[in-house]
PDB file of C-alpha atoms and ligand atoms in Angstrom:
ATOM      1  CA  UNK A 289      34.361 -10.081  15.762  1.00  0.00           C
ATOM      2  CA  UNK A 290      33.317 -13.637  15.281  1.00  0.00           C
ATOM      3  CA  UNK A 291      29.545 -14.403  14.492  1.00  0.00           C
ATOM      4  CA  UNK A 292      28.051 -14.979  17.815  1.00  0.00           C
ATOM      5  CA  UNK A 293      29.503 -11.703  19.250  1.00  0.00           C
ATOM      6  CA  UNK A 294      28.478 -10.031  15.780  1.00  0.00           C
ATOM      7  CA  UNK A 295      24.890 -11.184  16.084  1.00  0.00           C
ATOM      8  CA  UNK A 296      25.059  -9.989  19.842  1.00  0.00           C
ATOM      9  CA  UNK A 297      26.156  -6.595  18.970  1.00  0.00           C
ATOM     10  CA  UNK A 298      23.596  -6.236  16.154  1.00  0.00           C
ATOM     11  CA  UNK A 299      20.218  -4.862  16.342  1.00  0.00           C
ATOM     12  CA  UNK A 300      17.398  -5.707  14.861  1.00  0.00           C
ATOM     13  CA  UNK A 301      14.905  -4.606  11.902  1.00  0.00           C
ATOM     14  CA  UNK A 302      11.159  -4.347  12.221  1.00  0.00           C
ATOM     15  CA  UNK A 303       9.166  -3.980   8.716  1.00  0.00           C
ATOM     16  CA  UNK A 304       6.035  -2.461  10.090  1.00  0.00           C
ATOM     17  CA  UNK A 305       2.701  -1.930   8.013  1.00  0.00           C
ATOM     18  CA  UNK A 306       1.025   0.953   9.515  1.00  0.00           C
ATOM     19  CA  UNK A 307      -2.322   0.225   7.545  1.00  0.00           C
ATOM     20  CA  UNK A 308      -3.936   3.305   6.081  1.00  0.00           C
ATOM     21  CA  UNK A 309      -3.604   5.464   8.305  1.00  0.00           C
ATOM     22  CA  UNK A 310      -5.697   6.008  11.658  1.00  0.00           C
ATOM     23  CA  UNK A 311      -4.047   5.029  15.057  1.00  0.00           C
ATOM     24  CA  UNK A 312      -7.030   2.224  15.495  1.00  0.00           C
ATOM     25  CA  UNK A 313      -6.131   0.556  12.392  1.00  0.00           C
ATOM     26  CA  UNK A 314      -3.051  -0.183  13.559  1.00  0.00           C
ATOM     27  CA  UNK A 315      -1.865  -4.060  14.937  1.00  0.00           C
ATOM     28  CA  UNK A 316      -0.856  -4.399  18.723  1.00  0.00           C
ATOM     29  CA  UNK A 317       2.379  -5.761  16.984  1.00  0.00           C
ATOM     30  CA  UNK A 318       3.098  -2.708  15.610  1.00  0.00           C
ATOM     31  CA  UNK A 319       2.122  -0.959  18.363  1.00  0.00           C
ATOM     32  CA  UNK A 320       4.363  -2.706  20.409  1.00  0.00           C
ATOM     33  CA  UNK A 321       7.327  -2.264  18.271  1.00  0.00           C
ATOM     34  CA  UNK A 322       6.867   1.503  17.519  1.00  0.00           C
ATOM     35  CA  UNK A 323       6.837   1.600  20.989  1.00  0.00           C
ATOM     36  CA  UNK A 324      10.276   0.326  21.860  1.00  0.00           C
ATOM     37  CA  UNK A 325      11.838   1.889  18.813  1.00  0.00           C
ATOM     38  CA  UNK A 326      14.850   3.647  19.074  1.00  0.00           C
ATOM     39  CA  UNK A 327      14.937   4.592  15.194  1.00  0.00           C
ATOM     40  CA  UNK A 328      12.366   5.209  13.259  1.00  0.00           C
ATOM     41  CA  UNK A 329      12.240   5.281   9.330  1.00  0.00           C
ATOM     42  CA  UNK A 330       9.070   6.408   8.267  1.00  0.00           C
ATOM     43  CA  UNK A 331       7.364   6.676   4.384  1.00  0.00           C
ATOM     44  CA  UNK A 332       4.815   9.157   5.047  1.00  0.00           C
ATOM     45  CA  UNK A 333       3.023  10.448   7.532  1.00  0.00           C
ATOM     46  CA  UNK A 334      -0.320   8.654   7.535  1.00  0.00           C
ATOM     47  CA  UNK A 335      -1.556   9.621  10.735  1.00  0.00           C
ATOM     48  CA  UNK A 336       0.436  12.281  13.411  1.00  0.00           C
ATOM     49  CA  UNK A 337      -0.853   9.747  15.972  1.00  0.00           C
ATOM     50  CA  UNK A 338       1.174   6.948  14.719  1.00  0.00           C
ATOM     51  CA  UNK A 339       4.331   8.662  15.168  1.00  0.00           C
ATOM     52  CA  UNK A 340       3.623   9.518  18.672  1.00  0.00           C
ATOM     53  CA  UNK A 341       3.518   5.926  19.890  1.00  0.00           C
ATOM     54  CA  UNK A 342       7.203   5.904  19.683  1.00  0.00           C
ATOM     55  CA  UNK A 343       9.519   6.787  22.678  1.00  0.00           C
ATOM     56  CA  UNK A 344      10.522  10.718  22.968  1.00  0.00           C
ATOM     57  CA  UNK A 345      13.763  10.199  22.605  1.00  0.00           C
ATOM     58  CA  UNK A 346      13.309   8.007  19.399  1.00  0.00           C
ATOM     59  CA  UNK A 347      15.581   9.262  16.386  1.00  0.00           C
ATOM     60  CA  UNK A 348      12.883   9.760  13.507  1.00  0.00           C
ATOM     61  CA  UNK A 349      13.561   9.866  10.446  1.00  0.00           C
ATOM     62  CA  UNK A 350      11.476  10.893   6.792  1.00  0.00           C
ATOM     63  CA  UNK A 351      11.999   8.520   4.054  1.00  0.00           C
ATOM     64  CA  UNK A 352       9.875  10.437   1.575  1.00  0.00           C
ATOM     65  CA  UNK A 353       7.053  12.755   1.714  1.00  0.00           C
ATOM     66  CA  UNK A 354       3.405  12.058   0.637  1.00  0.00           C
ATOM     67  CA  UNK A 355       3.197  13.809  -2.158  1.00  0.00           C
ATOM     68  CA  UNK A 356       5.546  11.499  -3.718  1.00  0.00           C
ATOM     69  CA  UNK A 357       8.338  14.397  -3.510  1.00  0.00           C
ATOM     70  CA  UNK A 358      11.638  14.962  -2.058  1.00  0.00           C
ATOM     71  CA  UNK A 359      11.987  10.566  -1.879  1.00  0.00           C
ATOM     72  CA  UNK A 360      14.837   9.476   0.334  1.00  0.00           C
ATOM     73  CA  UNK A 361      16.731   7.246  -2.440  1.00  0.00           C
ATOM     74  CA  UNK A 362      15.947   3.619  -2.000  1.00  0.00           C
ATOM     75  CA  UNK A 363      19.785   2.379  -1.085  1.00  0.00           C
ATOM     76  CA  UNK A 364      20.229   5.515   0.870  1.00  0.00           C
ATOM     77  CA  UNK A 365      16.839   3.917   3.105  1.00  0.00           C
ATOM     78  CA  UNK A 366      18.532   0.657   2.621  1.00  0.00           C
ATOM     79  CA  UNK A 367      21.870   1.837   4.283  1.00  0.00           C
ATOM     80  CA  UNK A 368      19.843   3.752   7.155  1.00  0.00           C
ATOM     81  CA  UNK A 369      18.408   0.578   8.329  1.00  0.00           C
ATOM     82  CA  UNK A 370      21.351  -1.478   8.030  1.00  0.00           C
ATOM     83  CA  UNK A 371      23.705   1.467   9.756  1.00  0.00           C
ATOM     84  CA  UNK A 372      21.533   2.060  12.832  1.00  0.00           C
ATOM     85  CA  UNK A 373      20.771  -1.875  12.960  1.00  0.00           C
ATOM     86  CA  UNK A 374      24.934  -2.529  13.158  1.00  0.00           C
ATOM     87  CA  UNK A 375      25.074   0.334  15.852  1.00  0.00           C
ATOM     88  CA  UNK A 376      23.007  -2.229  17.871  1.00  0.00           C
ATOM     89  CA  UNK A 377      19.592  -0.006  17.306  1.00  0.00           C
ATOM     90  CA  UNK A 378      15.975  -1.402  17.090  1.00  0.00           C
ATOM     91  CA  UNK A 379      15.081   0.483  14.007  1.00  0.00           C
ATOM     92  CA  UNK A 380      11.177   0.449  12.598  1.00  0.00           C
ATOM     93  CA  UNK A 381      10.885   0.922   9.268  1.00  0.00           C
ATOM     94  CA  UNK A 382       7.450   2.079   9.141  1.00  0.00           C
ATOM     95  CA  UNK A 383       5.380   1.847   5.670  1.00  0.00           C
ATOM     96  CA  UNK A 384       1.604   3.010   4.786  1.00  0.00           C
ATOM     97  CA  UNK A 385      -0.364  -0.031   4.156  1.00  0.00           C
ATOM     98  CA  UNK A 386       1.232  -3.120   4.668  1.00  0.00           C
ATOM     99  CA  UNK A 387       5.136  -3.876   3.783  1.00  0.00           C
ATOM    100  CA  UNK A 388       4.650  -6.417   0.993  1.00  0.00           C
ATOM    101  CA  UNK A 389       1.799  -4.730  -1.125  1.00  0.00           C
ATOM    102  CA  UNK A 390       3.979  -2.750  -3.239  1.00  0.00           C
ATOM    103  CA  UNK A 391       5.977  -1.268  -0.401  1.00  0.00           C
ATOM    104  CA  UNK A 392       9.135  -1.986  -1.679  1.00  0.00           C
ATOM    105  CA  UNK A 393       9.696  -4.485   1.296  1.00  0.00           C
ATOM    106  CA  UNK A 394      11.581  -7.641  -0.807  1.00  0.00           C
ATOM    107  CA  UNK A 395      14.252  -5.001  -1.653  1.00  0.00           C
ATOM    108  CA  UNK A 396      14.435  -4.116   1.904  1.00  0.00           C
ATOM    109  CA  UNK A 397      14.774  -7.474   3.107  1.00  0.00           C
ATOM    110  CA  UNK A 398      17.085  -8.497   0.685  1.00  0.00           C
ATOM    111  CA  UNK A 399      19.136  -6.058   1.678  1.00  0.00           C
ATOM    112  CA  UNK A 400      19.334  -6.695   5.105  1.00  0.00           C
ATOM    113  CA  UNK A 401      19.569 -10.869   4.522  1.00  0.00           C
ATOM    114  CA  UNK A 402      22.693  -9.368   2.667  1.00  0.00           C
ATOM    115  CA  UNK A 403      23.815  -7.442   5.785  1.00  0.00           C
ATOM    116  CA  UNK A 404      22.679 -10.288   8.279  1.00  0.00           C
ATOM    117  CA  UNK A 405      20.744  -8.122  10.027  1.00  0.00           C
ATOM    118  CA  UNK A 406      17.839  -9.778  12.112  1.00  0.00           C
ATOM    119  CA  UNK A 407      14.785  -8.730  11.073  1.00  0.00           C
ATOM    120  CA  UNK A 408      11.068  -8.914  11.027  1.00  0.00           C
ATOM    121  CA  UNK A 409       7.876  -8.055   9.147  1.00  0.00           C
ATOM    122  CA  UNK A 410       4.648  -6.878  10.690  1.00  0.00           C
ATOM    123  CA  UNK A 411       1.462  -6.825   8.220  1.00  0.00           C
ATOM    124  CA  UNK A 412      -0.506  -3.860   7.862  1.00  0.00           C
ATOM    125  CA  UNK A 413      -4.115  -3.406   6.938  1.00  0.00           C
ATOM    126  CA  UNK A 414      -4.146  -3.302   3.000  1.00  0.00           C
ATOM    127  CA  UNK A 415      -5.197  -0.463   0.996  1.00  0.00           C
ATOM    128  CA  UNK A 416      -7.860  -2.914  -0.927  1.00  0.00           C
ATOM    129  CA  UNK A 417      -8.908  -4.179   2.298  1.00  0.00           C
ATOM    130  CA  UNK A 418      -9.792  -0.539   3.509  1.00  0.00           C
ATOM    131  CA  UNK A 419     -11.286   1.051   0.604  1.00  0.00           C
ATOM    132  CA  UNK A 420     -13.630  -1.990   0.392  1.00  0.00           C
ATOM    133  CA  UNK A 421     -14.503  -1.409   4.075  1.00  0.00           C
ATOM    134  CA  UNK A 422     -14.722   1.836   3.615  1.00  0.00           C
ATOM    135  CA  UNK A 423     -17.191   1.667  -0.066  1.00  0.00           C
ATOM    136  CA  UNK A 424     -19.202  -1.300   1.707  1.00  0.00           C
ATOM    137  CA  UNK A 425     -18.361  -4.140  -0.951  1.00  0.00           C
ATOM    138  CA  UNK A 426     -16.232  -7.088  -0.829  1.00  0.00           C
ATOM    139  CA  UNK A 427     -13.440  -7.833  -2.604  1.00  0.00           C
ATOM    140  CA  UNK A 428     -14.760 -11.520  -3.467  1.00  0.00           C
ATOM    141  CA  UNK A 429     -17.943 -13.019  -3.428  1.00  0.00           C
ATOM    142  CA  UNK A 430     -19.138 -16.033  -3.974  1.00  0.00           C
ATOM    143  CA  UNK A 431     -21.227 -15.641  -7.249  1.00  0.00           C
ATOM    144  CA  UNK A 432     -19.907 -11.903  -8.251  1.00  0.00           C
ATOM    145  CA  UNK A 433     -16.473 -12.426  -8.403  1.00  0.00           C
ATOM    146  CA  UNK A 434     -14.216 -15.497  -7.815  1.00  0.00           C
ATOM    147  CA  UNK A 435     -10.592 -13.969  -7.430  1.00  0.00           C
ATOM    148  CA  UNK A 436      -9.451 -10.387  -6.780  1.00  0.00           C
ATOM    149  CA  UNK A 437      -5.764  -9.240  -8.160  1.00  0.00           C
ATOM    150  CA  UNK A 438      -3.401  -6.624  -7.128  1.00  0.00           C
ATOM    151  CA  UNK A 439      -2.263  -4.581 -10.142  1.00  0.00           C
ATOM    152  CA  UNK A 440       0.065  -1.139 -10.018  1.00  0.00           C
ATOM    153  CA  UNK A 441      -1.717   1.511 -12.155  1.00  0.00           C
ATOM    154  CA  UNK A 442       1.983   2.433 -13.895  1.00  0.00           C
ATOM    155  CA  UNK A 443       4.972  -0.089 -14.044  1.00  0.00           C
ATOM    156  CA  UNK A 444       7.838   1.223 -13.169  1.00  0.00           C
ATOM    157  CA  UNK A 445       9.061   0.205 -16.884  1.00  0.00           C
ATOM    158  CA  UNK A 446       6.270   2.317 -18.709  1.00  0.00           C
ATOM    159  CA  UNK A 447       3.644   1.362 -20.653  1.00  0.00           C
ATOM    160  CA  UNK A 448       1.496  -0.948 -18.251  1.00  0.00           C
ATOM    161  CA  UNK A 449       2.142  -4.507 -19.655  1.00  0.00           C
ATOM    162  CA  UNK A 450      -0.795  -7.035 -18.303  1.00  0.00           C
ATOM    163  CA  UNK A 451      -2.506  -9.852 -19.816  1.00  0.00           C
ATOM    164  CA  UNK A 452      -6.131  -7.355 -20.456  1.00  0.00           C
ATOM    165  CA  UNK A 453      -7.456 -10.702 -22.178  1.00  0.00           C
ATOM    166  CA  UNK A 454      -7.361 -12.210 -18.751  1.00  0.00           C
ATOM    167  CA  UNK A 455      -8.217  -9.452 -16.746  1.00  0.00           C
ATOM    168  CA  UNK A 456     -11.312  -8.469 -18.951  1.00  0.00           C
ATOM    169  CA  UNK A 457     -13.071 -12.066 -18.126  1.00  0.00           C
ATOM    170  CA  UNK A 458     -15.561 -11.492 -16.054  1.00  0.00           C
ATOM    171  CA  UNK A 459     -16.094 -12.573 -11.999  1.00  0.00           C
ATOM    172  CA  UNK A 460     -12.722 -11.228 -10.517  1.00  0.00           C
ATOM    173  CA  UNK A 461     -12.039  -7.794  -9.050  1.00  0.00           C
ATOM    174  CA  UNK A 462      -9.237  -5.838 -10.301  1.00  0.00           C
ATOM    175  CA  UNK A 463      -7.687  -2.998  -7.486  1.00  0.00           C
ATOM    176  CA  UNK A 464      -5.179  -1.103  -9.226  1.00  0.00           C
ATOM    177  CA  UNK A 465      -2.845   0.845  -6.608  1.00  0.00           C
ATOM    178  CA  UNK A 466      -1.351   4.045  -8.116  1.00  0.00           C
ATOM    179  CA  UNK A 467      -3.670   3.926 -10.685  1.00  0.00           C
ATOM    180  CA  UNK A 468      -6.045   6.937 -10.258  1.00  0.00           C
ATOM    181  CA  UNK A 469      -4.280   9.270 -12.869  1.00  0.00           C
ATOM    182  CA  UNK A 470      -4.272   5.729 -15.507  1.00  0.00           C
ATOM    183  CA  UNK A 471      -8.340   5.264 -15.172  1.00  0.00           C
ATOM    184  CA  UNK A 472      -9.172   6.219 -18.819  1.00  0.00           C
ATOM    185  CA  UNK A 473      -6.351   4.145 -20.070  1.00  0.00           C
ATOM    186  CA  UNK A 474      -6.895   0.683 -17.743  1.00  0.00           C
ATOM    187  CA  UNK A 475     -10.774   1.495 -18.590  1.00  0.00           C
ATOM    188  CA  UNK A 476      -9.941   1.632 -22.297  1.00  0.00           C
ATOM    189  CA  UNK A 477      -7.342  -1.390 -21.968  1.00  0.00           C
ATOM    190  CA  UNK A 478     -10.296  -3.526 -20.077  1.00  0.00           C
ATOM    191  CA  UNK A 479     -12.855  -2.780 -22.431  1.00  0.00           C
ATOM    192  CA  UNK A 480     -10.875  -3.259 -25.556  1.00  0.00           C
ATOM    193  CA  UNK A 481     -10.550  -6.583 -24.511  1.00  0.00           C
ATOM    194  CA  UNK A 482     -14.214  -7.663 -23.491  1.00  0.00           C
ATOM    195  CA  UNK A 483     -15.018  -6.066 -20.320  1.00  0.00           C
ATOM    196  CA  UNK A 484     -18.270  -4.540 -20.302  1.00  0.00           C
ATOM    197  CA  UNK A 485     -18.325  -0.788 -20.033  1.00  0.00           C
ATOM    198  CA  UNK A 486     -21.292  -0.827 -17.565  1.00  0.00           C
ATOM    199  CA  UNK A 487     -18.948  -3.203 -15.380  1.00  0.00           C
ATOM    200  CA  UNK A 488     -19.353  -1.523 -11.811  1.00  0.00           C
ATOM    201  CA  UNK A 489     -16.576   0.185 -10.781  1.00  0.00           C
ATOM    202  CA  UNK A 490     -15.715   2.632  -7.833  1.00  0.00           C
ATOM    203  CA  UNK A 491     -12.857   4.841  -7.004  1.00  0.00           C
ATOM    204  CA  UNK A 492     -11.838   5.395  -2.983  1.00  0.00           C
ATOM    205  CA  UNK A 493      -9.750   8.110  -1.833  1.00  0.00           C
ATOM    206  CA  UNK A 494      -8.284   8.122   1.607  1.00  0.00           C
ATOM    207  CA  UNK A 495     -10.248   4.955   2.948  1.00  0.00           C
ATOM    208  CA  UNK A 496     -10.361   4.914   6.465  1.00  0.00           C
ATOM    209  CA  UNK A 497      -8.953   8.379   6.489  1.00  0.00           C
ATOM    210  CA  UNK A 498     -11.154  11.430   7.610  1.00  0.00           C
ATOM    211  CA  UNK A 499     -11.129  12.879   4.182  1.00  0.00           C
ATOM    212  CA  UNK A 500     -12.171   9.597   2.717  1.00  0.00           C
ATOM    213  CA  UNK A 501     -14.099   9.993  -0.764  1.00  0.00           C
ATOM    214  CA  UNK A 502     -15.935   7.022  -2.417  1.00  0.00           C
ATOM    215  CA  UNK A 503     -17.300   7.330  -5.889  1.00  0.00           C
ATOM    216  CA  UNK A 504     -18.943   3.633  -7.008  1.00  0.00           C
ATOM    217  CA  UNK A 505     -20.763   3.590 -10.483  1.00  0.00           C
ATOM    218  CA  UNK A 506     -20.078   2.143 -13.978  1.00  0.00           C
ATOM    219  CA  UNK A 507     -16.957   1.939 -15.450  1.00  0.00           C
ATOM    220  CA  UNK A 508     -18.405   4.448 -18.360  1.00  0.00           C
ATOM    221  CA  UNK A 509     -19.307   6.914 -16.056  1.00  0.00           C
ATOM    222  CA  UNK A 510     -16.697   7.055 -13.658  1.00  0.00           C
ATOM    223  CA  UNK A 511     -14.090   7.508 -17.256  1.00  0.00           C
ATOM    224  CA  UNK A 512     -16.506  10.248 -18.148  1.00  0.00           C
ATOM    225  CA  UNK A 513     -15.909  11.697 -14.393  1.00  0.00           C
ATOM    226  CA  UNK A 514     -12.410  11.147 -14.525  1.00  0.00           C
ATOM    227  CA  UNK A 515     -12.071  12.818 -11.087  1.00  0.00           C
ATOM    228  CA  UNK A 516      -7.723  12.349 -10.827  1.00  0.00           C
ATOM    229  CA  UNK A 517      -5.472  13.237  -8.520  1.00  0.00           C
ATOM    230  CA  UNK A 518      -6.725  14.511  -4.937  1.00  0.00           C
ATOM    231  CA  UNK A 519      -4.441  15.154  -1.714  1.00  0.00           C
ATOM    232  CA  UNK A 520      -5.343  11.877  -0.146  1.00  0.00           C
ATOM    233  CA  UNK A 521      -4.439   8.561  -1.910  1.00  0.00           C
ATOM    234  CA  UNK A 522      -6.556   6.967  -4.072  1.00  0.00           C
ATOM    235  CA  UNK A 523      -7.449   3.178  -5.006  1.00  0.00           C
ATOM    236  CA  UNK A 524      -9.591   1.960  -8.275  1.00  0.00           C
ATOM    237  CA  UNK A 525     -11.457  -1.206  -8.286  1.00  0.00           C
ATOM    238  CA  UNK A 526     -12.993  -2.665 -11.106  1.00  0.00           C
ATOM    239  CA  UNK A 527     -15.336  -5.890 -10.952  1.00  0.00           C
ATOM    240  CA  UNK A 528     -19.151  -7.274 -10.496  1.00  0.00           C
ATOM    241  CA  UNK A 529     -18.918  -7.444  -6.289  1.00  0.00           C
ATOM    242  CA  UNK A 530     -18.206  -3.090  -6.482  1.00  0.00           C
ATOM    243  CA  UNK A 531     -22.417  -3.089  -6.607  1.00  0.00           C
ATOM    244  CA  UNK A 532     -23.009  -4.137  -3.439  1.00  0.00           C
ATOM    245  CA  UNK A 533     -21.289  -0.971  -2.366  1.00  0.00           C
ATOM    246  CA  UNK A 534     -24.364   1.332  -1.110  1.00  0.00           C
ATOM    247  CA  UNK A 535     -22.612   4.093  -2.765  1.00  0.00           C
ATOM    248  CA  UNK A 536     -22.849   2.514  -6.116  1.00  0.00           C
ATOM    249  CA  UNK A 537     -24.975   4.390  -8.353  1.00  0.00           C
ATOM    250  CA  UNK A 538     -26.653   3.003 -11.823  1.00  0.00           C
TER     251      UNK A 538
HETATM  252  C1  LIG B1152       3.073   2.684  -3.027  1.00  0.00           C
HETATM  253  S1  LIG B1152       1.454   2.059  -2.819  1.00  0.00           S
HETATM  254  C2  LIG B1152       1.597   1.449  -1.178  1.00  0.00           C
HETATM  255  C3  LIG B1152       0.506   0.489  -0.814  1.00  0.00           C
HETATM  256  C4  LIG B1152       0.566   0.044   0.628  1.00  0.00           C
HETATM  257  N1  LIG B1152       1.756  -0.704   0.885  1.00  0.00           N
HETATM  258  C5  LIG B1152      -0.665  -0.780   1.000  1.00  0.00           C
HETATM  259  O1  LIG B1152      -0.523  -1.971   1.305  1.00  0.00           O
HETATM  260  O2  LIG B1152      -1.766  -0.221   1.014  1.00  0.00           O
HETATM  261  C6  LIG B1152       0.523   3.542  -2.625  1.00  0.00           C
HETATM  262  C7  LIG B1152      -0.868   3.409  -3.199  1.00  0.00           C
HETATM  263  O3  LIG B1152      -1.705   2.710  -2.284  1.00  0.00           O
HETATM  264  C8  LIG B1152      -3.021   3.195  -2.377  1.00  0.00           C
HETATM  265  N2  LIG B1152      -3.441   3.687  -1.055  1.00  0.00           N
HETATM  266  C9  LIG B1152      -2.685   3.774   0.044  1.00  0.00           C
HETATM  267  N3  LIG B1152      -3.409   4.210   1.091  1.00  0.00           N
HETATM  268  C10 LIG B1152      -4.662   4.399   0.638  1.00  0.00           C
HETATM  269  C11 LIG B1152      -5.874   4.844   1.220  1.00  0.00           C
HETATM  270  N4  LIG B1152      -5.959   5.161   2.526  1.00  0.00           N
HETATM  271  N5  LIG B1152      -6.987   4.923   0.447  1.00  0.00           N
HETATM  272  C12 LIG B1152      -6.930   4.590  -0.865  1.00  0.00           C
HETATM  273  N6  LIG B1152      -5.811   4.153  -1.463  1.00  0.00           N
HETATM  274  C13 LIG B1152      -4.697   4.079  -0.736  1.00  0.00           C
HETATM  275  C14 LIG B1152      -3.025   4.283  -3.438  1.00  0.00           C
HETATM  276  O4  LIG B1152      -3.365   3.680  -4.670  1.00  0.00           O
HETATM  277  C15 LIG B1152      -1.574   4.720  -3.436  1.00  0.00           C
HETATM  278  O5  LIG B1152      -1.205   5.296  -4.670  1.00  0.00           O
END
């Protein structure tokens, strides 16, 4: 098969963010791709409603499980895309969130630049950007807090290895993804290096979700509270612009 005919033959990948969960929060983009999908490779199941926009007989197909459990092996989704893409499919690979907010999407794409499969990628509505919605603060502000950085609550090396000199200076909010169950530590890490302890600080489960939660206080007290793991997702954010939040209490 020469190229032209190849590229003719060969489907095409859509890397869709399906925000945080609710139907409403998706984009029309996505929308209009889950719509004409004729595979679908979803991460978990944010919203039942989501999955219904795609055609009946759309093959579906569970790359992993909320719960973190039972994970479809990252080259085994790799190889599902690129299969179905060479049979000539339009496959969605549908992520919580959006795709390049530690959704694995680079190692997606690379692999299909690899396989020169055609592909595409749809934003989502952030985690950060919902639970700050959701908690009523914003993620910047123009005297609390300067930058805002996105930091995984566990590496996937161990130990988390940051700069905490930098990230204890004050004015910039800190959202750790995945780091619910790492609170006391980052807390300790933060504060060992400068960071005030009555720093505000909230934790937001579910944002945008029905059973969203939203704790906001000082960094102190939410450590003392330590509230973990829930069923729904969870997002910590550290910095100054977390008071606004009319949740926060002193
Ligand atoms: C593997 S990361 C995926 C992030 C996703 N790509 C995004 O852009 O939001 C999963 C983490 O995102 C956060 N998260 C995802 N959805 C959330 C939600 N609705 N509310 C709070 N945190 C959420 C949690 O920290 C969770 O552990």
């Amino acid at each position: 098969m020469n190229a032209q005919n190849k590229t003719l033959a060969t489907g095409r990948v859509h890397l869709v963010g399906a925000g945080p969960g609710p139907l409403d929060l998706l984009t029309l983009r996505a929308l209009h791709c889950l719509q004409q999908a004729e595979v679908l490779i979803y991460d978990r199941l944010v919203d039942a409603a989501v999955l219904e926009t795609v055609p009946s007989d759309c093959l579906r197909i569970p790359a992993g499980k909320a719960s973190g459990h039972h994970l479809m092996p990252q080259a085994d989704i790799n190889r599902c895309m690129v299969e179905h893409a060479q049979q000539g499919k339009r496959v969605v690979r549908l992520k919580g969130g959006d795709p390049n907010v530690f959704g694995r999407a680079a190692e997606e794409m690379a692999a299909l630049l690899d396989a020169q499969i055609p592909f595409e990628v749809i934003p989502g509505v952030t985690a950060a950007s919902s639970a700050a919605a959701a908690a009523g603060f914003s993620l910047t502000h123009r005297e609390l807090s300067h930058s805002c950085v996105f930091l995984a609550g566990h590496g996937a090396n161990g130990p988390l290895d940051y700069d905490w000199p930098a990230l204890a200076k004050p004015q910039q909010t800190r959202v750790f993804y995945m780091g619910v169950e790492r609170l006391r530590l980052i807390g300790e890490k933060l504060i060992q290096h400068g960071l005030s302890p009555s720093t505000p600080a909230a934790l937001v489960y579910g944002a945008q979700c029905e059973q969203q939660e939203v704790m906001a206080c000082r960094l102190e007290d939410l450590m003392a509270a330590n509230p973990g793991y829930r069923s729904s997702p969870g997002l910590l954010v550290i910095g100054e612009a977390v008071q606004l939040s009319p949740r926060f209490s002193h």
